[in-house]
PDB file of C-alpha atoms in Angstrom:
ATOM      1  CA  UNK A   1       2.338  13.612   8.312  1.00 62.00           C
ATOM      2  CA  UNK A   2       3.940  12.716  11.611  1.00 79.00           C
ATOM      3  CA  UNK A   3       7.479  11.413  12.486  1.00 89.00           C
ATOM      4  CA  UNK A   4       5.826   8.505  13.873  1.00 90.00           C
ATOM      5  CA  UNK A   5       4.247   7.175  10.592  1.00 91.00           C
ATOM      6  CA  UNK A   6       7.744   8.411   8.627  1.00 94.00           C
ATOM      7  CA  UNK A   7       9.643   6.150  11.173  1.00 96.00           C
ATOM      8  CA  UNK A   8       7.168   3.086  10.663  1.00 96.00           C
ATOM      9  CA  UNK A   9       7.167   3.714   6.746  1.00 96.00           C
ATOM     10  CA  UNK A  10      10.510   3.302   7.146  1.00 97.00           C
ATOM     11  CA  UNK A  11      10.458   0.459   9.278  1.00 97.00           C
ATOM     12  CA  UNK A  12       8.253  -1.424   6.302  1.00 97.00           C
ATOM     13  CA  UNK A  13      10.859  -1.131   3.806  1.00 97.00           C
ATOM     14  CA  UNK A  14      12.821  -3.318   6.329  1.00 97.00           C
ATOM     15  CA  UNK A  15      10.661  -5.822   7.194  1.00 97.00           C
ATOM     16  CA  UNK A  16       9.155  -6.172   3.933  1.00 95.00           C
ATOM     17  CA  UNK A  17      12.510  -6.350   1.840  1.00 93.00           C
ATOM     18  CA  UNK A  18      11.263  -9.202   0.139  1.00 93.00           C
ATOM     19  CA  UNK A  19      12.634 -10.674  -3.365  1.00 91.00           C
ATOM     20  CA  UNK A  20      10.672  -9.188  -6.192  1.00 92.00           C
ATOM     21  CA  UNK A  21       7.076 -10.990  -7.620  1.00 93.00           C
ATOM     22  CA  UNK A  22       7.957 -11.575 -10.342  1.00 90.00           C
ATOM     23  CA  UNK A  23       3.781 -10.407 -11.689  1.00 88.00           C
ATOM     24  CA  UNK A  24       1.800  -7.441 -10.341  1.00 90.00           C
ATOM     25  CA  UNK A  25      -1.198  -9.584 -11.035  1.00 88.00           C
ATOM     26  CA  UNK A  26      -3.011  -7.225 -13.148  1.00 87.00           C
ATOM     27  CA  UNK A  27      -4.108  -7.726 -16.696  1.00 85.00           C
ATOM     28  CA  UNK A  28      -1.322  -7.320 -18.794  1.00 83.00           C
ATOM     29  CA  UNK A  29      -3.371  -7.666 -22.440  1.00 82.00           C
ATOM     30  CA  UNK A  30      -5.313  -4.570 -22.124  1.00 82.00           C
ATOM     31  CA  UNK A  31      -4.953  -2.652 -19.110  1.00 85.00           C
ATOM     32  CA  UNK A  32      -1.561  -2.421 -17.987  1.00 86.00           C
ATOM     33  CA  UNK A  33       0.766   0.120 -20.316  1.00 87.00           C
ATOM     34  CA  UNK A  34       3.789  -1.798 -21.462  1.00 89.00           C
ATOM     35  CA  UNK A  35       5.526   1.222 -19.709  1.00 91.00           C
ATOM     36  CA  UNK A  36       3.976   0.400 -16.571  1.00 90.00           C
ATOM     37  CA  UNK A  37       4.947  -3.830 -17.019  1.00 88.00           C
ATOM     38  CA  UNK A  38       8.495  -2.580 -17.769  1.00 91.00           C
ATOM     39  CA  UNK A  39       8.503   0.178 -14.829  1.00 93.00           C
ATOM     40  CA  UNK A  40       7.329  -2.901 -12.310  1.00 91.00           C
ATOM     41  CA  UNK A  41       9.825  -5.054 -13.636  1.00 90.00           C
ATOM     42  CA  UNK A  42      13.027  -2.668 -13.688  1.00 92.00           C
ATOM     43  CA  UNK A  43      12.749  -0.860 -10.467  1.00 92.00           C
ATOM     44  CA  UNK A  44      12.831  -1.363  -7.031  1.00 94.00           C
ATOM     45  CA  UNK A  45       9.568  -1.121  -5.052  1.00 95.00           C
ATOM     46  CA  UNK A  46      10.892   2.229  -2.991  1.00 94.00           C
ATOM     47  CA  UNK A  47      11.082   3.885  -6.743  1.00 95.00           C
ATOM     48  CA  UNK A  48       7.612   2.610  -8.234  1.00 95.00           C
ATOM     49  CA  UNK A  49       5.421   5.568  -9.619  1.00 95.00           C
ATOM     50  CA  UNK A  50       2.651   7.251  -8.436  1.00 93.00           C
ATOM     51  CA  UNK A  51       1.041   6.510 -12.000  1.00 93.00           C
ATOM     52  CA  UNK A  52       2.496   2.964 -11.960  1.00 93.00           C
ATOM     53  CA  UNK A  53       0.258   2.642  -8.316  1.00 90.00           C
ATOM     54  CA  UNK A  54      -2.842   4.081 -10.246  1.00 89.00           C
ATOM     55  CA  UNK A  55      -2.196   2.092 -13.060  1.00 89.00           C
ATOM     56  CA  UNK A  56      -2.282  -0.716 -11.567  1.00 87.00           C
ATOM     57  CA  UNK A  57      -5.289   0.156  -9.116  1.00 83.00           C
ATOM     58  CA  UNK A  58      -7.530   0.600 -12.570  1.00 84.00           C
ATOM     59  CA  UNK A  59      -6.274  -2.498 -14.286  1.00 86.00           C
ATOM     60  CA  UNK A  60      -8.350  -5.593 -14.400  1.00 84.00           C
ATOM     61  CA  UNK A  61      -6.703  -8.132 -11.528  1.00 82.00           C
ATOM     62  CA  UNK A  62      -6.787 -11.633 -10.527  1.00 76.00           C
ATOM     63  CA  UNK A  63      -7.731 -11.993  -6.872  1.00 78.00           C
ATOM     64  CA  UNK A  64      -6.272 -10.602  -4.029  1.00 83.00           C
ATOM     65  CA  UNK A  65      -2.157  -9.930  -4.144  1.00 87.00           C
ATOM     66  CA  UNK A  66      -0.574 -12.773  -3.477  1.00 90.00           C
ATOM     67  CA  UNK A  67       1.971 -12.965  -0.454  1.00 91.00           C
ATOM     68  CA  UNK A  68       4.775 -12.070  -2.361  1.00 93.00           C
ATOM     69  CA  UNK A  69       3.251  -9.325  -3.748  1.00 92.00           C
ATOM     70  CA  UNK A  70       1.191  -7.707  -0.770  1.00 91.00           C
ATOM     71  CA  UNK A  71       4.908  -7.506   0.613  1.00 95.00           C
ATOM     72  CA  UNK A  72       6.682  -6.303  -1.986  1.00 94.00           C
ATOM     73  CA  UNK A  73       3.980  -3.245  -2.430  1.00 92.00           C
ATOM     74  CA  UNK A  74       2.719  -2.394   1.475  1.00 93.00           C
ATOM     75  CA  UNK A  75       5.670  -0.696   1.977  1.00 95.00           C
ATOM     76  CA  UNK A  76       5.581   1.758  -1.170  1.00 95.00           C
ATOM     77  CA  UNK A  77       1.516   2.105  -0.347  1.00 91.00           C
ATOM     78  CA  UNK A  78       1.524   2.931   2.611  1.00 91.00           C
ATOM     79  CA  UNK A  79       4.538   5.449   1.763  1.00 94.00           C
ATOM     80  CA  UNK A  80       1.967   6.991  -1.090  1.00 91.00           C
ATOM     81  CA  UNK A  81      -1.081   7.430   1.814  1.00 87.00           C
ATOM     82  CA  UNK A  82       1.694   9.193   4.114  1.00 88.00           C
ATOM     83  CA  UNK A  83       2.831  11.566   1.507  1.00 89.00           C
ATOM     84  CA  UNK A  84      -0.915  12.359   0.550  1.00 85.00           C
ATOM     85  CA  UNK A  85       0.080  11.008  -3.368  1.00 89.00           C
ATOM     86  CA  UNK A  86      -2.625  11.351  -5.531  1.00 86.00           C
ATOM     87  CA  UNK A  87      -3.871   7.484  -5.418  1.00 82.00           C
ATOM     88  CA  UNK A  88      -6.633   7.159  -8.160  1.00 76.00           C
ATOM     89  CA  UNK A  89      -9.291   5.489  -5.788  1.00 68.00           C
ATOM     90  CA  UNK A  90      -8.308   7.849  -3.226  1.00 60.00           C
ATOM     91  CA  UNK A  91      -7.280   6.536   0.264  1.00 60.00           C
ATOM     92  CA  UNK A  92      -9.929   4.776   0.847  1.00 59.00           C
ATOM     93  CA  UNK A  93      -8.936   1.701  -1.677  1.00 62.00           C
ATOM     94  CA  UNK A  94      -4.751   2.237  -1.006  1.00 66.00           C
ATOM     95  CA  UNK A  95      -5.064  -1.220   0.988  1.00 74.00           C
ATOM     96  CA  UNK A  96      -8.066  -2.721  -0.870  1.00 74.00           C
ATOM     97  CA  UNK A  97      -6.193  -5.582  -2.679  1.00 79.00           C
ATOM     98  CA  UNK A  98      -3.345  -6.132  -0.103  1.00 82.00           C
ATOM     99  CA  UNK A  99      -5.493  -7.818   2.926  1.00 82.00           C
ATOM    100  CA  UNK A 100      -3.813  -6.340   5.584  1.00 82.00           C
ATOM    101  CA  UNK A 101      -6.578  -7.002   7.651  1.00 79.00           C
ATOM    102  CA  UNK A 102      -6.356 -10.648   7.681  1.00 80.00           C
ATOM    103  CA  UNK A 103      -4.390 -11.831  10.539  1.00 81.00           C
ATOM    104  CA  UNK A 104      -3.370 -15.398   9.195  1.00 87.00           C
ATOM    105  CA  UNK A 105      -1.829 -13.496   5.618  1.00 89.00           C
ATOM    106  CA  UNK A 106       0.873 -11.773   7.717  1.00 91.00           C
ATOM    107  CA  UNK A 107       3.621 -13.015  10.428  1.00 95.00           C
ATOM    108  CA  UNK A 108       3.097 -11.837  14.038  1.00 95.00           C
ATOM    109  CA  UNK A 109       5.878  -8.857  13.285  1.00 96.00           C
ATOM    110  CA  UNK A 110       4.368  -7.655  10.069  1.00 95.00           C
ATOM    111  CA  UNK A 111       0.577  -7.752  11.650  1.00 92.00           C
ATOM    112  CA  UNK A 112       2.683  -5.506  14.659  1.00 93.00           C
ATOM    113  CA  UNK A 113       3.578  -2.940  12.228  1.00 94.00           C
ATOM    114  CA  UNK A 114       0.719  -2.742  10.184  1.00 91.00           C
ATOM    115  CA  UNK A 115      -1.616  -2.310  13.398  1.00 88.00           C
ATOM    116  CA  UNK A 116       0.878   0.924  14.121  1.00 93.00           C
ATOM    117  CA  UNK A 117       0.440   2.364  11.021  1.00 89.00           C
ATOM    118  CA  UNK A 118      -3.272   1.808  11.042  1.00 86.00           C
ATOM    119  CA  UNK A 119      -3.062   3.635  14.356  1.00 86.00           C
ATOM    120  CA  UNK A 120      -0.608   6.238  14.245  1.00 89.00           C
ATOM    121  CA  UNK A 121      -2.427   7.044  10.231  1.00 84.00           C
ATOM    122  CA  UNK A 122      -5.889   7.462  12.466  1.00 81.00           C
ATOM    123  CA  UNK A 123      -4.220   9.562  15.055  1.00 83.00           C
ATOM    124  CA  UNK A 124      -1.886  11.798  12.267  1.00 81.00           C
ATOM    125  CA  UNK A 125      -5.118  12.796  10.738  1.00 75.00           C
ATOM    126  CA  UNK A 126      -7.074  14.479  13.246  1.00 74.00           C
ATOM    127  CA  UNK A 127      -6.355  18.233  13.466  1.00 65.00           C
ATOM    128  CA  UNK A 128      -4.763  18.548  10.233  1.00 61.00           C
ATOM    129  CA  UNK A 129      -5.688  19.978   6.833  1.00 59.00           C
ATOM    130  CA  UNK A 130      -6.579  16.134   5.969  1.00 55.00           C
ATOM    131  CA  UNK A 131      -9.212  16.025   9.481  1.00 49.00           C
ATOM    132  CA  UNK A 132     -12.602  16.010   6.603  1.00 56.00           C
ATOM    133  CA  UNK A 133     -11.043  12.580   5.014  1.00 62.00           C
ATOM    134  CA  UNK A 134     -10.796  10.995   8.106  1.00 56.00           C
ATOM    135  CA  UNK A 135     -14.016   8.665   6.833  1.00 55.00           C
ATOM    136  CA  UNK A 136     -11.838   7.564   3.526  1.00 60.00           C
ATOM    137  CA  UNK A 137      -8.778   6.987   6.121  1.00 60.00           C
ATOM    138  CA  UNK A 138     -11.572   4.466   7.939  1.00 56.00           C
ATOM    139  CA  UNK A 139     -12.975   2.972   5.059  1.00 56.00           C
ATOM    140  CA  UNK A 140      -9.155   2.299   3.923  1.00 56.00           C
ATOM    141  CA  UNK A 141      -8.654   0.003   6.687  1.00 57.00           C
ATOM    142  CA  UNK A 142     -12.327  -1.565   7.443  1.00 56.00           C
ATOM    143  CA  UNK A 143     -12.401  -2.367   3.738  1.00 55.00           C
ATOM    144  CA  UNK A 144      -8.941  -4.372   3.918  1.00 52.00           C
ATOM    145  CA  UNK A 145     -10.649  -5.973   6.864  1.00 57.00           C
ATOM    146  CA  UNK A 146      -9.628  -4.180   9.447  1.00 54.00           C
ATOM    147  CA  UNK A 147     -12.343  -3.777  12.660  1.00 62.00           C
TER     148      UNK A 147
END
């Protein structure tokens, strides 16, 4: 992908270096692998798993993320849609349980950098090898509540 969405995913890490969750909010009983609880527990969000993301994607979950959460994951999400990472729903669901889209969830600052991405991830796509998903790249952000 572009400099210009490395740069922002780069820029999350900053402005979302927020104290750890403490819960990924997904069901811990049944779905979650007591690999994946220990891999969310022990290490940092930058280092979280591609099969930890998809993991936790296909595990049962209580409501949106909370605010702590959405923070502590946007950053390593939105690194997995740049890299083209396998996500398990595809990119249309990367932002489904996050709510980027709602303007009152997120400071001033963070809505500023999550309107970039959602732009400069739009622009990236057209004319590259990734041009016939640009409908999942939509449905990624009108799904989180984007317009």
């Amino acid at each position: 992908m572009s400099d210009a969405l490395e740069q922002i995913v780069e820029e999350a890490w900053r402005l979302f270096d927020v104290a750890h969750p403490g819960s990924h909010q997904a069901c811990k009983a049944c779905c979650m692998s007591a690999d994946h609880n220990h891999e969310f527990l022990a290490v940092p969000a930058r280092e979280l798993s591609l099969d930890f993301l998809n993991g936790w994607f296909l595990s049962a979950y209580y409501g949106p993320a909370s605010p702590g959460l959405a923070r502590y994951l946007l950053p390593r999400l939105m690194q997995a849609t740049v890299r083209g990472e396998d996500l398990v729903y595809g990119l249309e669901m990367a932002l489904s349980r996050l709510r980027t889209g709602d303007g009152d969830f997120w400071t001033d600052a963070e809505s500023d950098l999550i309107t970039r991405f959602r732009l400069a991830f739009l622009d990236a796509m057209r004319g590259t090898s990734r041009d016939d998903m640009l409908d999942d790249a939509l449905g990624m952000f009108v799904d989180d509540g984007h317009e």
